[in-house]
CSV table of C-alpha atoms in Angstrom, one decimal:
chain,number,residue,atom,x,y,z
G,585,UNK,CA,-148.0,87.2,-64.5
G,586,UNK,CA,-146.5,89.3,-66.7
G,587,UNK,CA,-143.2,92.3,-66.3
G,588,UNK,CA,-145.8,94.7,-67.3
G,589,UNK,CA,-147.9,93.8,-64.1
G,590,UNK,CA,-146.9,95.2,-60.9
G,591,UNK,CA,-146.8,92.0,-58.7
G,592,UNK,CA,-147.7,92.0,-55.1
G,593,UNK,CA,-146.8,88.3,-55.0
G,594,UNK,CA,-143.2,88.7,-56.6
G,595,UNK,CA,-142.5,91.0,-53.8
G,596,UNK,CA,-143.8,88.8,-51.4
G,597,UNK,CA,-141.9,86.3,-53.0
G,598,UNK,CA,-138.7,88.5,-53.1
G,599,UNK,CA,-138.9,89.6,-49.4
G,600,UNK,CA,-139.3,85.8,-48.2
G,601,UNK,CA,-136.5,84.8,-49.7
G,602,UNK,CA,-134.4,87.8,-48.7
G,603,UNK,CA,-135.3,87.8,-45.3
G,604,UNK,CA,-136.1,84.1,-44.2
G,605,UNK,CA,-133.8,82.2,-46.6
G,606,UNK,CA,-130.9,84.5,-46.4
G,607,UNK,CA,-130.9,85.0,-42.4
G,608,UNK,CA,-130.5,88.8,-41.7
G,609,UNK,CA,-127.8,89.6,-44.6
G,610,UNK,CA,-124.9,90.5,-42.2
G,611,UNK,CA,-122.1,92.3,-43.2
G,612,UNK,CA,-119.6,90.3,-45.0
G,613,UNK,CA,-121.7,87.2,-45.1
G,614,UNK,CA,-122.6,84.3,-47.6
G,615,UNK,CA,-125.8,85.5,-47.4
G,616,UNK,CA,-125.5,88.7,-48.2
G,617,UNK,CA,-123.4,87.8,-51.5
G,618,UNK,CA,-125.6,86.0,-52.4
G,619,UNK,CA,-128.3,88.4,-51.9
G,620,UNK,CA,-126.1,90.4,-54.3
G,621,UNK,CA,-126.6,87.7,-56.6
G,622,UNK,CA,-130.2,87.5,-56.8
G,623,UNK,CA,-130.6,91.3,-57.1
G,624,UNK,CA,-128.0,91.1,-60.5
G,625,UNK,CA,-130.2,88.1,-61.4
G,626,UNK,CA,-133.5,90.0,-61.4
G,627,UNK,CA,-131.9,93.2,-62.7
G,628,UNK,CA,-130.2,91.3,-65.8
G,629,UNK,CA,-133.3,89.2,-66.1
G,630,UNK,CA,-135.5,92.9,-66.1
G,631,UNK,CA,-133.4,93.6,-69.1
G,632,UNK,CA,-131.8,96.3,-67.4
G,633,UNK,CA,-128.4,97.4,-68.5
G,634,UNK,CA,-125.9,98.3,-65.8
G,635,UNK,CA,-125.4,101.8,-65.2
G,636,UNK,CA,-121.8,102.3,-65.6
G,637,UNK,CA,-119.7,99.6,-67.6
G,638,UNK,CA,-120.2,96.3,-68.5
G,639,UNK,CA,-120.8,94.9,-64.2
G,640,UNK,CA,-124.1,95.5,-62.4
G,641,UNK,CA,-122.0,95.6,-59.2
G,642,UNK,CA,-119.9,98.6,-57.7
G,643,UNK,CA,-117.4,97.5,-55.7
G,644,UNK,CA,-115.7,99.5,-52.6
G,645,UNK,CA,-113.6,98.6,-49.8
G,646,UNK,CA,-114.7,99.8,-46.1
G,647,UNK,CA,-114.3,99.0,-42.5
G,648,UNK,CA,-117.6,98.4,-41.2
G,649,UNK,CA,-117.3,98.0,-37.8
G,650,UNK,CA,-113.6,98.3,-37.9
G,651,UNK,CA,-112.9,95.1,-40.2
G,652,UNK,CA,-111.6,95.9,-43.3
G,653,UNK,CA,-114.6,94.3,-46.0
G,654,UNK,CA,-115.6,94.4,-49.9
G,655,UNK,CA,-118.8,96.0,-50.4
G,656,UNK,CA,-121.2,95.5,-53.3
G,657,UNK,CA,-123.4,98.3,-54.8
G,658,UNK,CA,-125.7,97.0,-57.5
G,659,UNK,CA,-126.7,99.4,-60.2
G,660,UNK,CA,-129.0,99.1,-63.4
G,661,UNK,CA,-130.4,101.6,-65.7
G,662,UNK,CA,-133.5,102.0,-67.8
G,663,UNK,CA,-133.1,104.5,-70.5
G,664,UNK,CA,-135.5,107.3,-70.9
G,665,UNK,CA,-137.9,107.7,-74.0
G,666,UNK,CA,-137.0,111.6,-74.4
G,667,UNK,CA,-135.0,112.6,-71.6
G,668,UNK,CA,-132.3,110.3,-71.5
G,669,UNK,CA,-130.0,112.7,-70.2
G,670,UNK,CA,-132.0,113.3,-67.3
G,671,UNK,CA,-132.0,111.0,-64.3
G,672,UNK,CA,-134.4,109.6,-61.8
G,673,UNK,CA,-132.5,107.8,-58.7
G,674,UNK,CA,-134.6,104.5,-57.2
G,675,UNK,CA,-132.8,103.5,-54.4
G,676,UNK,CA,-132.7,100.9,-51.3
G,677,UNK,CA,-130.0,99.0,-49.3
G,678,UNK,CA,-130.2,95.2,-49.4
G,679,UNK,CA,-127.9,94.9,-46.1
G,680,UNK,CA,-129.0,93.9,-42.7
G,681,UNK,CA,-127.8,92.8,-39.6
G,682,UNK,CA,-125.4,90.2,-38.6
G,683,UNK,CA,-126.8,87.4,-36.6
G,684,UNK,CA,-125.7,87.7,-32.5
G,685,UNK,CA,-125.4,84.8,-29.8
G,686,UNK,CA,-127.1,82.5,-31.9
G,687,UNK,CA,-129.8,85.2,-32.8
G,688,UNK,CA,-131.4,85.7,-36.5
G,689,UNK,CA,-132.2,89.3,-37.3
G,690,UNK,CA,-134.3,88.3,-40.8
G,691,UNK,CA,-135.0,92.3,-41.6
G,692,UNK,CA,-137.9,91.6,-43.8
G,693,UNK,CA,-139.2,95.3,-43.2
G,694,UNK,CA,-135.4,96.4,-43.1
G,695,UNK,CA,-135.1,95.8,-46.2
G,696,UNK,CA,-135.9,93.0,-47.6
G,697,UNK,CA,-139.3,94.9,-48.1
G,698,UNK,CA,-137.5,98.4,-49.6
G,699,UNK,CA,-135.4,95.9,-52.3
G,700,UNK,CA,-138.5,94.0,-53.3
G,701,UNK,CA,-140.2,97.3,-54.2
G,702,UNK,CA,-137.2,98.0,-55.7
G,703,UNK,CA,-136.8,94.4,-58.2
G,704,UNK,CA,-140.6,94.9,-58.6
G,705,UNK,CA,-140.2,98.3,-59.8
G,706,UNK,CA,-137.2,97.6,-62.1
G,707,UNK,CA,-139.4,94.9,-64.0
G,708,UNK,CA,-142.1,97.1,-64.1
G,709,UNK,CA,-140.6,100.3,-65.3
G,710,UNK,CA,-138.1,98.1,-68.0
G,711,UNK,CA,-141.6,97.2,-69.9
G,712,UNK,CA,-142.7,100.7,-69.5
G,713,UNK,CA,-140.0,102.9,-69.5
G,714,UNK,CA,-140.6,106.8,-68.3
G,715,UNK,CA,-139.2,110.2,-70.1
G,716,UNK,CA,-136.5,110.4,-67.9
G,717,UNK,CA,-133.5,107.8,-67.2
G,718,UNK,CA,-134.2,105.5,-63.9
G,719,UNK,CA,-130.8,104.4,-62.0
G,720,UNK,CA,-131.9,101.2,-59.9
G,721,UNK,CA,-129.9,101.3,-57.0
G,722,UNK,CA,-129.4,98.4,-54.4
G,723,UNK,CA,-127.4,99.8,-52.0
G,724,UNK,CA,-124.6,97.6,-49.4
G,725,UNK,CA,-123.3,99.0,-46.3
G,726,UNK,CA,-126.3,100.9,-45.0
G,727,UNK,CA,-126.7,99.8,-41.6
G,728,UNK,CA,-122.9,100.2,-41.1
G,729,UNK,CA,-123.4,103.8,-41.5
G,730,UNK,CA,-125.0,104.6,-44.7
G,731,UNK,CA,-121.6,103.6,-46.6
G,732,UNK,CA,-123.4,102.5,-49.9
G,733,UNK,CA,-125.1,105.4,-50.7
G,734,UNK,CA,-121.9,107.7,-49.9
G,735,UNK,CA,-119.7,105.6,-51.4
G,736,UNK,CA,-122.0,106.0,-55.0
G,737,UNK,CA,-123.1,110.0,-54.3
G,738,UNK,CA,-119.5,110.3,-53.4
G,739,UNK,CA,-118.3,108.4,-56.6
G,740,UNK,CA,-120.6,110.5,-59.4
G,741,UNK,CA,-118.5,113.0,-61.7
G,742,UNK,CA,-120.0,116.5,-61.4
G,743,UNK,CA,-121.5,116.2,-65.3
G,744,UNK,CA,-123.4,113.3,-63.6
G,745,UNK,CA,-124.8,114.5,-60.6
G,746,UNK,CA,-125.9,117.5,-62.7
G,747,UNK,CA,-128.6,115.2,-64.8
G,748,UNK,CA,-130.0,113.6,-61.2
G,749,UNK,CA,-133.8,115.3,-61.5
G,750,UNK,CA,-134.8,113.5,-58.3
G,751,UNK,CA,-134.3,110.6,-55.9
G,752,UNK,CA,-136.2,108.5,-53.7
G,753,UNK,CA,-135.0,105.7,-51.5
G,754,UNK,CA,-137.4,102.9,-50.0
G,755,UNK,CA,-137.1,101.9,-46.4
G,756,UNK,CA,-139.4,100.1,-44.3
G,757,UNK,CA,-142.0,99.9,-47.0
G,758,UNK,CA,-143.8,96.5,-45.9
G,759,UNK,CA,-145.6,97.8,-42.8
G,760,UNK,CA,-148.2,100.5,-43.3
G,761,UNK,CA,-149.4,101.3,-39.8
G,762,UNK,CA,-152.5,102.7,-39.7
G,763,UNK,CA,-152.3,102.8,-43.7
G,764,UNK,CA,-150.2,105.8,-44.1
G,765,UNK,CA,-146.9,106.7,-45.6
G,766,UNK,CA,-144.2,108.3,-43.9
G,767,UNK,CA,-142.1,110.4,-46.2
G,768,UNK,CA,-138.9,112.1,-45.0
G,769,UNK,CA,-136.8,114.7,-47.0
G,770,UNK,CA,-140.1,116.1,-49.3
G,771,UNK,CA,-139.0,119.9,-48.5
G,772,UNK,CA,-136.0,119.2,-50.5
G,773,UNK,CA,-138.1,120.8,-53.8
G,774,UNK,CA,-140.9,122.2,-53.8
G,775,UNK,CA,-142.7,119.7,-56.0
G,776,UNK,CA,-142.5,116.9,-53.7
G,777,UNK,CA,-145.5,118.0,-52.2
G,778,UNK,CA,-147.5,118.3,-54.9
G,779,UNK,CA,-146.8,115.4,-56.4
G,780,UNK,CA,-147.1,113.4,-53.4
């Protein structure tokens, strides 16, 4: 099926492996490097360039959980058709939870499911690219506290965070109870609503 095709079975396909092959994506595990490694793959394999420099991955050091730990952002661009100086942020964290007294925590809903949309997006939107610039951002660190996300808000120079035209991050996406979506954070404009 083509890039140009929004898959339900790539994502379905993307969350398995995430979740069940990769046990839970603990902090500081093999699997969750090499979760950072399939999410470069499908990014460089989108044809997405990285956002800043010549690495998909932004690297930080923090102590989650008070051991000191490398953590890996991954973030890929698509550049806009007309406003190219204008970003859109698509964002969700790839971490999960380590596994406890034997116990596997797969985290297919959190978030294997929020990076799948993610990948699935990124293929999607590199075949048909919007107005505006889309920063693809898997994000490391987030059940520790959220440190992935601070760590790249934290990192932007001001002339950057002043093209940001919106944001939205995808968590929990592969269970719609009841067939509705929960959406936190829309009064932050006043076009949210509308155009949700």
């Amino acid at each position: 099926e083509p890039a140009s095709v929004f898959s339900k079975e790539r994502v379905r396909q993307s969350v398995s492996y995430l979740a069940e092959e990769l046990k839970g994506r603990g902090p500081g595990s093999q699997e969750l490097e090499n979760a950072g490694r399939y999410i470069e793959r499908e990014l460089r394999a989108a044809g997405l360039s990285p956002f800043a420099g010549n690495s998909y991955f932004q690297e930080f050091t923090a102590e989650p959980g008070g051991k000191k730990a490398v953590l890996k952002n991954l973030l890929g661009k698509i550049e806009g058709l007309k406003k190219k100086d204008e970003y859109v942020i698509l964002c969700a964290h790839y971490d999960h939870l380590a596994a406890k007294e034997g116990l596997i925590f797969p985290g297919a809903d959190d978030n294997a499911s929020g990076a799948a949309l993610l990948l699935e997006l990124a293929r999607y939107y590199a075949k048909n690219p919007l107005d505006r610039t889309l920063i693809i951002a898997a994000f490391d660190g987030e059940e520790e506290g959220r440190l992935g996300s601070k760590y790249f808000a934290g990192g932007l120079k001001p002339e950057e965070l002043a093209k940001i035209n919106a944001g939205l991050n995808f968590d929990t996406v592969g269970r719609l109870d009841a067939g509705k979506v929960f959406i936190l954070g829309s009064g932050s404009s006043d076009k949210w609503v509308h155009i949700f």
